[in-house]
Amino acid sequence: MTDVPASAELEVDLGALVANWRSLAARHPTGPVAGVLKANAYGMGVAGVGPALHAAGCRHFFVATLDEALALRPLVPGAMLAVLGGLLPDAAPVHHAHDVTPVLASLGEVAAWRAMAASVGHKLPAIIQLDTGMARLGLDPGEVARLRQDPGLLDGITVRYYLTHLVSAEIADDPLNPAQRDRFAAACAGLPPAPRSLANSSGLFLGPGWHSDLARPGAALYGINPTPGRPNPMRRVATLRTQVLTIREIPAGTPVGYNATWHAGRPSRIATAGIGYADGLHRSVSGRATAFFDGRPAPLVGRVSMDLTTYDVTDLPGIVPGSWLTLIGAEQGPDDLAIAAGTNGYEVLTSIAPRVRRLYRPA
Ligand SMILES: *Cc1c(COP(=O)(O)O)cnc(C)c1O
């Protein structure tokens, strides 16, 4: 049904995505570079992103939930596919049946996976997360010490990787970065030997000290700047557009949108377009964001509605019903739109709703 007209579309440039993955792989000589595809590949859609990365040679994938893993599993045959969110109660048989590797987040989860291995009678692979400064998921220092004293807790488990997650990698000079690197090295050194996984997108740009046996970028694959404050080294992957539904000519003083937060200061042309907060355009960009038409800015005026937004196009006479306005594109990346929304590029991309039509430009 892709020829049914849609008023909002997200075009995903799979060639740029693959180029981003290759350029990250070139930055990481010590081991392979995975793809992190949680939250439907940061909103880009696993249906397009999974096969494109797999065809490019990516053989390690991470998602957040078991549901996400089951959706991705058939798209990346033979690849390692791991769930970052840990092992839920009763989930072990599902992981085992679908070859989905758990990222074990506590000694309790280690015990549950050990029991699963005992019940099937052979060793099972797992990733073990170590908490080095986030107090979120992963074995805490006390659990690491218990594991060191009793390596039998890992009976039946093949440790594919020890994994830890950097809390501040996008701030290059944050002392937490070397602190976590050193804590991770110390924790791993006391445990049965296994490969290690450290850097996320920004971590890949911290230097060789943060290289490991497996890097785990997400954001940078999708064109989010992994080096905020410096030029974006990644190619743009996402283009978000909305179609103009109607044009209104209004006299000076006319209010526009809910709660009449904006009044025309002059006789104005207002374009109403078919994207709103239910499409993932944050309501907090009301009166702050800009769309672009042929590279020229069309200010968003008034409140963002659930399904609609309004733009002052008085100075853009070429805009007519059916014209497309660009909200994420060459003029304005996800990180720029995030500033207007008071958030980060990650939330901008992962907010783009399922009802926004995804179009894939092939690699
Ligand atoms: C989301 C996530 C990543 C990817 O992080 P980016 O900053 O998007 O590159 C890597 N590792 C873990 C544990 C994560 O939760």
CSV table of C-alpha atoms and ligand atoms in Angstrom, one decimal:
chain,number,residue,atom,x,y,z
A,1,MET,CA,0.0,0.0,0.0
A,2,THR,CA,3.0,2.3,-0.3
A,3,ASP,CA,1.3,4.2,-3.1
A,4,VAL,CA,-1.3,5.5,-0.6
A,5,PRO,CA,-0.5,9.2,-0.1
A,6,ALA,CA,0.9,10.1,3.3
A,7,SER,CA,1.4,13.6,4.7
A,8,ALA,CA,4.6,12.8,6.6
A,9,GLU,CA,7.5,10.7,5.5
A,10,LEU,CA,10.9,9.7,6.7
A,11,GLU,CA,13.4,8.9,4.0
A,12,VAL,CA,16.3,6.7,5.2
A,13,ASP,CA,19.4,6.8,3.1
A,14,LEU,CA,20.8,3.2,3.5
A,15,GLY,CA,23.9,4.0,1.5
A,16,ALA,CA,24.8,6.7,4.1
A,17,LEU,CA,24.0,4.3,6.9
A,18,VAL,CA,26.4,1.7,5.5
A,19,ALA,CA,29.0,4.4,4.8
A,20,ASN,CA,28.7,5.5,8.5
A,21,TRP,CA,29.1,1.9,9.7
A,22,ARG,CA,32.2,1.4,7.5
A,23,SER,CA,33.8,4.6,8.7
A,24,LEU,CA,33.2,3.6,12.3
A,25,ALA,CA,34.7,0.2,11.6
A,26,ALA,CA,37.7,1.9,10.1
A,27,ARG,CA,38.1,3.8,13.4
A,28,HIS,CA,38.2,0.6,15.5
A,29,PRO,CA,41.1,-1.7,14.4
A,30,THR,CA,41.0,-3.8,17.5
A,31,GLY,CA,37.7,-5.7,16.8
A,32,PRO,CA,34.4,-5.7,14.9
A,33,VAL,CA,31.8,-2.9,15.1
A,34,ALA,CA,28.3,-4.0,16.0
A,35,GLY,CA,25.1,-2.2,15.0
A,36,VAL,CA,22.8,-1.0,17.8
A,37,LEU,CA,19.2,-1.2,16.5
A,38,LYS,CA,17.2,-0.7,19.6
A,39,ALA,CA,14.0,1.4,19.4
A,40,ASN,CA,13.3,0.2,15.8
A,41,ALA,CA,16.8,1.2,14.7
A,42,TYR,CA,16.6,4.6,16.4
A,43,GLY,CA,13.3,5.2,14.6
A,44,MET,CA,14.7,4.4,11.1
A,45,GLY,CA,13.1,1.0,10.9
A,46,VAL,CA,14.7,-2.4,11.5
A,47,ALA,CA,13.2,-3.7,8.3
A,48,GLY,CA,15.5,-1.4,6.2
A,49,VAL,CA,18.4,-1.0,8.6
A,50,GLY,CA,18.9,-4.7,9.6
A,51,PRO,CA,19.3,-6.2,6.1
A,52,ALA,CA,21.4,-3.2,4.9
A,53,LEU,CA,24.0,-3.6,7.7
A,54,HIS,CA,23.9,-7.4,7.5
A,55,ALA,CA,24.6,-7.2,3.7
A,56,ALA,CA,27.5,-4.8,4.4
A,57,GLY,CA,29.1,-7.4,6.7
A,58,CYS,CA,27.9,-6.4,10.1
A,59,ARG,CA,27.7,-9.6,12.3
A,60,HIS,CA,26.9,-8.3,15.7
A,61,PHE,CA,23.6,-6.6,16.6
A,62,PHE,CA,22.1,-5.2,19.8
A,63,VAL,CA,18.5,-4.3,20.6
A,64,ALA,CA,16.9,-3.3,23.9
A,65,THR,CA,14.1,-5.9,24.3
A,66,LEU,CA,13.3,-9.5,23.5
A,67,ASP,CA,10.4,-8.3,21.2
A,68,GLU,CA,12.8,-6.2,19.2
A,69,ALA,CA,15.2,-9.2,19.0
A,70,LEU,CA,12.5,-11.5,17.6
A,71,ALA,CA,11.6,-8.9,15.0
A,72,LEU,CA,15.2,-8.6,13.9
A,73,ARG,CA,16.3,-12.2,14.2
A,74,PRO,CA,15.1,-13.4,10.7
A,75,LEU,CA,16.6,-10.3,9.1
A,76,VAL,CA,20.2,-11.0,10.3
A,77,PRO,CA,20.7,-14.7,9.8
A,78,GLY,CA,23.8,-16.1,11.5
A,79,ALA,CA,24.7,-12.9,13.3
A,80,MET,CA,25.1,-12.5,17.0
A,81,LEU,CA,21.9,-10.8,18.3
A,82,ALA,CA,21.9,-9.6,21.9
A,83,VAL,CA,19.3,-7.9,24.2
A,84,LEU,CA,20.8,-5.0,26.2
A,85,GLY,CA,17.9,-4.9,28.6
A,86,GLY,CA,18.9,-8.0,30.5
A,87,LEU,CA,17.2,-11.4,31.0
A,88,LEU,CA,13.6,-11.1,32.1
A,89,PRO,CA,12.0,-13.7,34.4
A,90,ASP,CA,10.8,-16.7,32.2
A,91,ALA,CA,12.6,-15.3,29.1
A,92,ALA,CA,15.5,-17.7,29.1
A,93,PRO,CA,13.7,-20.4,27.0
A,94,VAL,CA,12.8,-17.8,24.4
A,95,HIS,CA,16.3,-16.5,24.1
A,96,HIS,CA,17.5,-20.1,23.7
A,97,ALA,CA,14.9,-21.1,21.1
A,98,HIS,CA,15.6,-18.0,18.9
A,99,ASP,CA,19.4,-17.8,19.4
A,100,VAL,CA,19.1,-14.4,21.1
A,101,THR,CA,22.1,-13.7,23.4
A,102,PRO,CA,21.2,-12.2,26.8
A,103,VAL,CA,23.3,-9.4,28.2
A,104,LEU,CA,23.2,-10.5,31.8
A,105,ALA,CA,22.8,-7.6,34.2
A,106,SER,CA,23.1,-9.2,37.7
A,107,LEU,CA,24.2,-12.4,39.4
A,108,GLY,CA,20.6,-13.3,39.6
A,109,GLU,CA,20.4,-13.3,35.8
A,110,VAL,CA,23.7,-15.2,35.6
A,111,ALA,CA,22.0,-17.9,37.8
A,112,ALA,CA,18.9,-18.0,35.6
A,113,TRP,CA,21.1,-18.5,32.5
A,114,ARG,CA,23.2,-21.1,34.3
A,115,ALA,CA,20.0,-23.0,35.1
A,116,MET,CA,18.9,-22.8,31.5
A,117,ALA,CA,22.3,-24.2,30.3
A,118,ALA,CA,21.9,-27.1,32.9
A,119,SER,CA,18.4,-27.8,31.6
A,120,VAL,CA,19.5,-28.1,28.0
A,121,GLY,CA,22.7,-30.0,28.9
A,122,HIS,CA,25.2,-27.9,27.1
A,123,LYS,CA,27.0,-24.5,27.3
A,124,LEU,CA,25.1,-21.4,26.3
A,125,PRO,CA,26.6,-18.1,25.2
A,126,ALA,CA,26.0,-14.8,27.1
A,127,ILE,CA,27.3,-11.3,27.5
A,128,ILE,CA,28.0,-10.1,31.0
A,129,GLN,CA,27.5,-6.5,31.7
A,130,LEU,CA,29.7,-4.9,34.4
A,131,ASP,CA,28.5,-1.6,36.0
A,132,THR,CA,31.5,0.8,36.0
A,133,GLY,CA,29.7,4.0,36.9
A,134,MET,CA,26.0,4.1,35.9
A,135,ALA,CA,24.2,2.3,38.6
A,136,ARG,CA,21.7,1.1,36.0
A,137,LEU,CA,22.4,-2.4,34.6
A,138,GLY,CA,25.4,-4.7,35.2
A,139,LEU,CA,27.1,-6.5,38.0
A,140,ASP,CA,28.1,-4.0,40.7
A,141,PRO,CA,31.5,-4.2,42.3
A,142,GLY,CA,30.3,-6.5,45.0
A,143,GLU,CA,28.9,-8.9,42.5
A,144,VAL,CA,32.1,-8.8,40.5
A,145,ALA,CA,34.0,-9.7,43.6
A,146,ARG,CA,31.7,-12.7,44.3
A,147,LEU,CA,32.1,-13.9,40.7
A,148,ARG,CA,35.9,-13.6,41.1
A,149,GLN,CA,35.8,-15.7,44.2
A,150,ASP,CA,33.5,-18.3,42.7
A,151,PRO,CA,34.0,-18.7,38.9
A,152,GLY,CA,31.7,-21.7,39.2
A,153,LEU,CA,28.8,-19.2,39.0
A,154,LEU,CA,29.6,-19.2,35.3
A,155,ASP,CA,29.3,-23.0,34.9
A,156,GLY,CA,27.6,-23.7,31.6
A,157,ILE,CA,28.0,-20.2,30.3
A,158,THR,CA,30.3,-19.2,27.5
A,159,VAL,CA,31.1,-15.6,28.1
A,160,ARG,CA,31.1,-14.0,24.6
A,161,TYR,CA,32.0,-10.6,26.0
A,162,TYR,CA,32.2,-8.6,29.2
A,163,LEU,CA,30.5,-5.3,28.4
A,164,THR,CA,30.3,-1.9,30.1
A,165,HIS,CA,28.6,1.3,29.0
A,166,LEU,CA,30.2,4.8,29.1
A,167,VAL,CA,28.1,7.4,30.8
A,168,SER,CA,29.7,10.6,29.3
A,169,ALA,CA,31.6,9.6,26.2
A,170,GLU,CA,30.2,12.6,24.2
A,171,ILE,CA,32.0,14.9,26.6
A,172,ALA,CA,35.6,14.1,25.5
A,173,ASP,CA,37.4,15.6,28.5
A,174,ASP,CA,35.1,14.2,31.2
A,175,PRO,CA,37.2,12.4,33.8
A,176,LEU,CA,34.5,9.7,34.0
A,177,ASN,CA,35.8,8.4,30.7
A,178,PRO,CA,39.2,7.3,31.8
A,179,ALA,CA,37.8,6.3,35.2
A,180,GLN,CA,35.3,3.9,33.6
A,181,ARG,CA,37.9,2.5,31.2
A,182,ASP,CA,40.2,1.8,34.1
A,183,ARG,CA,37.5,0.3,36.3
A,184,PHE,CA,36.4,-2.0,33.4
A,185,ALA,CA,40.0,-3.2,32.8
A,186,ALA,CA,40.4,-3.9,36.5
A,187,ALA,CA,37.1,-5.7,36.8
A,188,CYS,CA,37.8,-7.9,33.7
A,189,ALA,CA,41.3,-8.7,34.8
A,190,GLY,CA,40.0,-10.6,37.8
A,191,LEU,CA,37.5,-12.7,35.9
A,192,PRO,CA,37.8,-15.7,33.7
A,193,PRO,CA,39.3,-14.4,30.4
A,194,ALA,CA,36.8,-13.3,27.7
A,195,PRO,CA,36.6,-10.6,25.0
A,196,ARG,CA,35.5,-7.1,26.0
A,197,SER,CA,33.0,-4.6,24.6
A,198,LEU,CA,33.4,-0.9,25.6
A,199,ALA,CA,32.7,2.0,23.2
A,200,ASN,CA,29.4,3.4,22.0
A,201,SER,CA,29.3,5.9,19.2
A,202,SER,CA,31.1,8.7,21.1
A,203,GLY,CA,33.4,6.3,22.8
A,204,LEU,CA,34.9,5.4,19.3
A,205,PHE,CA,36.1,9.0,19.1
A,206,LEU,CA,37.8,9.1,22.5
A,207,GLY,CA,41.0,7.4,21.2
A,208,PRO,CA,42.7,4.0,21.2
A,209,GLY,CA,42.3,3.6,25.0
A,210,TRP,CA,38.6,3.0,24.5
A,211,HIS,CA,39.0,0.5,21.7
A,212,SER,CA,38.1,-3.1,22.6
A,213,ASP,CA,37.1,-6.4,21.1
A,214,LEU,CA,33.6,-5.1,20.0
A,215,ALA,CA,32.4,-1.5,19.6
A,216,ARG,CA,28.6,-0.8,19.9
A,217,PRO,CA,27.6,2.4,18.1
A,218,GLY,CA,24.0,3.3,17.6
A,219,ALA,CA,23.5,7.1,17.2
A,220,ALA,CA,26.4,7.7,14.8
A,221,LEU,CA,25.2,5.1,12.4
A,222,TYR,CA,22.0,7.2,12.0
A,223,GLY,CA,23.8,10.5,11.5
A,224,ILE,CA,23.7,11.9,15.1
A,225,ASN,CA,26.9,13.8,15.8
A,226,PRO,CA,29.0,11.7,18.2
A,227,THR,CA,31.3,14.7,18.8
A,228,PRO,CA,29.0,17.5,19.9
A,229,GLY,CA,30.6,20.9,19.6
A,230,ARG,CA,32.7,19.7,16.7
A,231,PRO,CA,31.8,19.2,13.1
A,232,ASN,CA,29.6,16.1,12.5
A,233,PRO,CA,31.9,13.4,11.0
A,234,MET,CA,28.8,11.3,10.1
A,235,ARG,CA,26.7,11.3,6.9
A,236,ARG,CA,23.1,12.3,7.2
A,237,VAL,CA,20.8,9.3,7.1
A,238,ALA,CA,17.3,10.7,8.0
A,239,THR,CA,15.2,13.2,6.0
A,240,LEU,CA,11.8,14.0,7.6
A,241,ARG,CA,9.3,15.8,5.5
A,242,THR,CA,5.7,16.9,5.8
A,243,GLN,CA,3.2,17.8,3.1
A,244,VAL,CA,1.3,21.1,3.0
A,245,LEU,CA,-2.4,20.4,3.2
A,246,THR,CA,-3.9,23.9,3.0
A,247,ILE,CA,-2.8,27.5,2.7
A,248,ARG,CA,-4.7,30.3,4.5
A,249,GLU,CA,-4.4,34.0,3.8
A,250,ILE,CA,-5.0,35.9,7.1
A,251,PRO,CA,-5.2,39.5,8.1
A,252,ALA,CA,-2.8,41.0,10.6
A,253,GLY,CA,-3.8,40.2,14.1
A,254,THR,CA,-5.3,36.8,13.4
A,255,PRO,CA,-4.4,34.1,15.9
A,256,VAL,CA,-3.1,30.8,14.8
A,257,GLY,CA,-3.4,27.4,16.5
A,258,TYR,CA,-4.4,26.2,20.0
A,259,ASN,CA,-4.6,28.8,22.7
A,260,ALA,CA,-3.9,31.6,20.2
A,261,THR,CA,-0.2,31.7,21.2
A,262,TRP,CA,0.8,33.4,18.0
A,263,HIS,CA,-0.8,36.3,16.1
A,264,ALA,CA,0.1,37.4,12.6
A,265,GLY,CA,2.0,40.6,12.8
A,266,ARG,CA,1.2,41.4,9.2
A,267,PRO,CA,-1.1,40.0,6.5
A,268,SER,CA,0.2,36.5,6.3
A,269,ARG,CA,0.1,33.2,4.4
A,270,ILE,CA,-0.2,30.2,6.8
A,271,ALA,CA,0.6,26.7,5.5
A,272,THR,CA,-0.9,23.9,7.5
A,273,ALA,CA,1.0,20.6,7.2
A,274,GLY,CA,0.2,17.0,8.1
A,275,ILE,CA,2.7,16.3,10.9
A,276,GLY,CA,2.1,16.8,14.7
A,277,TYR,CA,3.2,15.6,18.0
A,278,ALA,CA,1.6,12.2,17.5
A,279,ASP,CA,4.1,11.8,14.6
A,280,GLY,CA,6.9,12.5,17.0
A,281,LEU,CA,7.4,16.2,16.4
A,282,HIS,CA,7.8,17.3,20.0
A,283,ARG,CA,5.1,19.8,21.2
A,284,SER,CA,7.9,21.7,22.8
A,285,VAL,CA,9.1,22.9,19.4
A,286,SER,CA,5.9,25.1,19.2
A,287,GLY,CA,6.9,28.5,18.0
A,288,ARG,CA,10.6,27.5,18.0
A,289,ALA,CA,11.3,25.2,15.1
A,290,THR,CA,11.8,25.9,11.4
A,291,ALA,CA,10.9,23.9,8.3
A,292,PHE,CA,12.7,24.3,5.0
A,293,PHE,CA,11.5,24.7,1.5
A,294,ASP,CA,14.1,24.7,-1.3
A,295,GLY,CA,16.6,25.6,1.4
A,296,ARG,CA,14.6,28.6,2.7
A,297,PRO,CA,13.2,28.7,6.2
A,298,ALA,CA,9.5,28.6,7.0
A,299,PRO,CA,9.1,29.3,10.7
A,300,LEU,CA,6.7,27.1,12.6
A,301,VAL,CA,4.1,29.3,14.3
A,302,GLY,CA,1.7,28.6,17.0
A,303,ARG,CA,1.3,25.3,18.9
A,304,VAL,CA,2.2,21.9,17.4
A,305,SER,CA,-1.2,20.0,17.3
A,306,MET,CA,-1.5,16.3,17.5
A,307,ASP,CA,-1.6,15.8,13.7
A,308,LEU,CA,-0.9,19.3,12.3
A,309,THR,CA,1.6,22.1,12.3
A,310,THR,CA,1.3,25.7,10.9
A,311,TYR,CA,4.1,27.6,9.2
A,312,ASP,CA,4.4,31.3,8.2
A,313,VAL,CA,5.1,31.1,4.5
A,314,THR,CA,4.3,34.7,3.7
A,315,ASP,CA,7.7,35.1,2.1
A,316,LEU,CA,7.7,31.8,0.3
A,317,PRO,CA,5.0,32.2,-2.5
A,318,GLY,CA,6.2,28.9,-4.1
A,319,ILE,CA,4.6,26.9,-1.4
A,320,VAL,CA,1.2,25.5,-2.4
A,321,PRO,CA,-0.9,22.7,-1.1
A,322,GLY,CA,1.0,19.5,-1.9
A,323,SER,CA,4.4,21.2,-1.3
A,324,TRP,CA,6.8,19.3,1.0
A,325,LEU,CA,8.5,21.0,3.9
A,326,THR,CA,11.6,19.5,5.4
A,327,LEU,CA,12.0,19.3,9.1
A,328,ILE,CA,15.1,17.1,9.2
A,329,GLY,CA,17.4,17.3,6.3
A,330,ALA,CA,20.4,19.1,4.8
A,331,GLU,CA,19.6,22.4,6.5
A,332,GLN,CA,18.8,21.0,9.9
A,333,GLY,CA,19.9,17.7,11.3
A,334,PRO,CA,18.3,15.8,14.2
A,335,ASP,CA,20.7,17.5,16.7
A,336,ASP,CA,19.6,20.9,15.5
A,337,LEU,CA,15.9,20.1,15.8
A,338,ALA,CA,16.7,18.7,19.3
A,339,ILE,CA,17.8,22.2,20.4
A,340,ALA,CA,14.4,23.6,19.6
A,341,ALA,CA,12.7,20.7,21.4
A,342,GLY,CA,14.9,20.9,24.5
A,343,THR,CA,16.2,17.4,24.0
A,344,ASN,CA,18.9,15.4,22.2
A,345,GLY,CA,19.1,13.9,18.7
A,346,TYR,CA,18.5,10.5,20.0
A,347,GLU,CA,15.0,11.4,21.3
A,348,VAL,CA,14.2,13.3,18.1
A,349,LEU,CA,14.9,10.3,16.0
A,350,THR,CA,13.4,7.6,18.3
A,351,SER,CA,10.2,9.7,18.7
A,352,ILE,CA,9.3,9.5,15.0
A,353,ALA,CA,6.0,7.6,15.1
A,354,PRO,CA,5.2,4.4,13.3
A,355,ARG,CA,2.5,6.2,11.2
A,356,VAL,CA,5.2,8.3,9.5
A,357,ARG,CA,5.8,6.6,6.2
A,358,ARG,CA,9.3,5.1,6.0
A,359,LEU,CA,11.0,5.2,2.5
A,360,TYR,CA,14.3,3.5,2.0
A,361,ARG,CA,16.9,4.8,-0.4
A,362,PRO,CA,18.8,1.6,-1.3
A,363,ALA,CA,22.4,1.2,-0.4
B,1,LIG,C1,22.2,2.5,23.4
B,1,LIG,C2,23.4,1.8,23.8
B,1,LIG,C3,24.6,1.8,23.0
B,1,LIG,C4,24.6,2.7,21.7
B,1,LIG,O1,24.9,4.0,22.2
B,1,LIG,P1,25.1,5.2,21.2
B,1,LIG,O2,25.4,6.4,22.0
B,1,LIG,O3,23.7,5.4,20.5
B,1,LIG,O4,26.1,4.8,20.2
B,1,LIG,C5,25.6,1.0,23.3
B,1,LIG,N1,25.6,0.3,24.4
B,1,LIG,C6,24.6,0.3,25.3
B,1,LIG,C7,24.6,-0.6,26.5
B,1,LIG,C8,23.4,1.0,25.0
B,1,LIG,O5,22.4,1.0,25.8
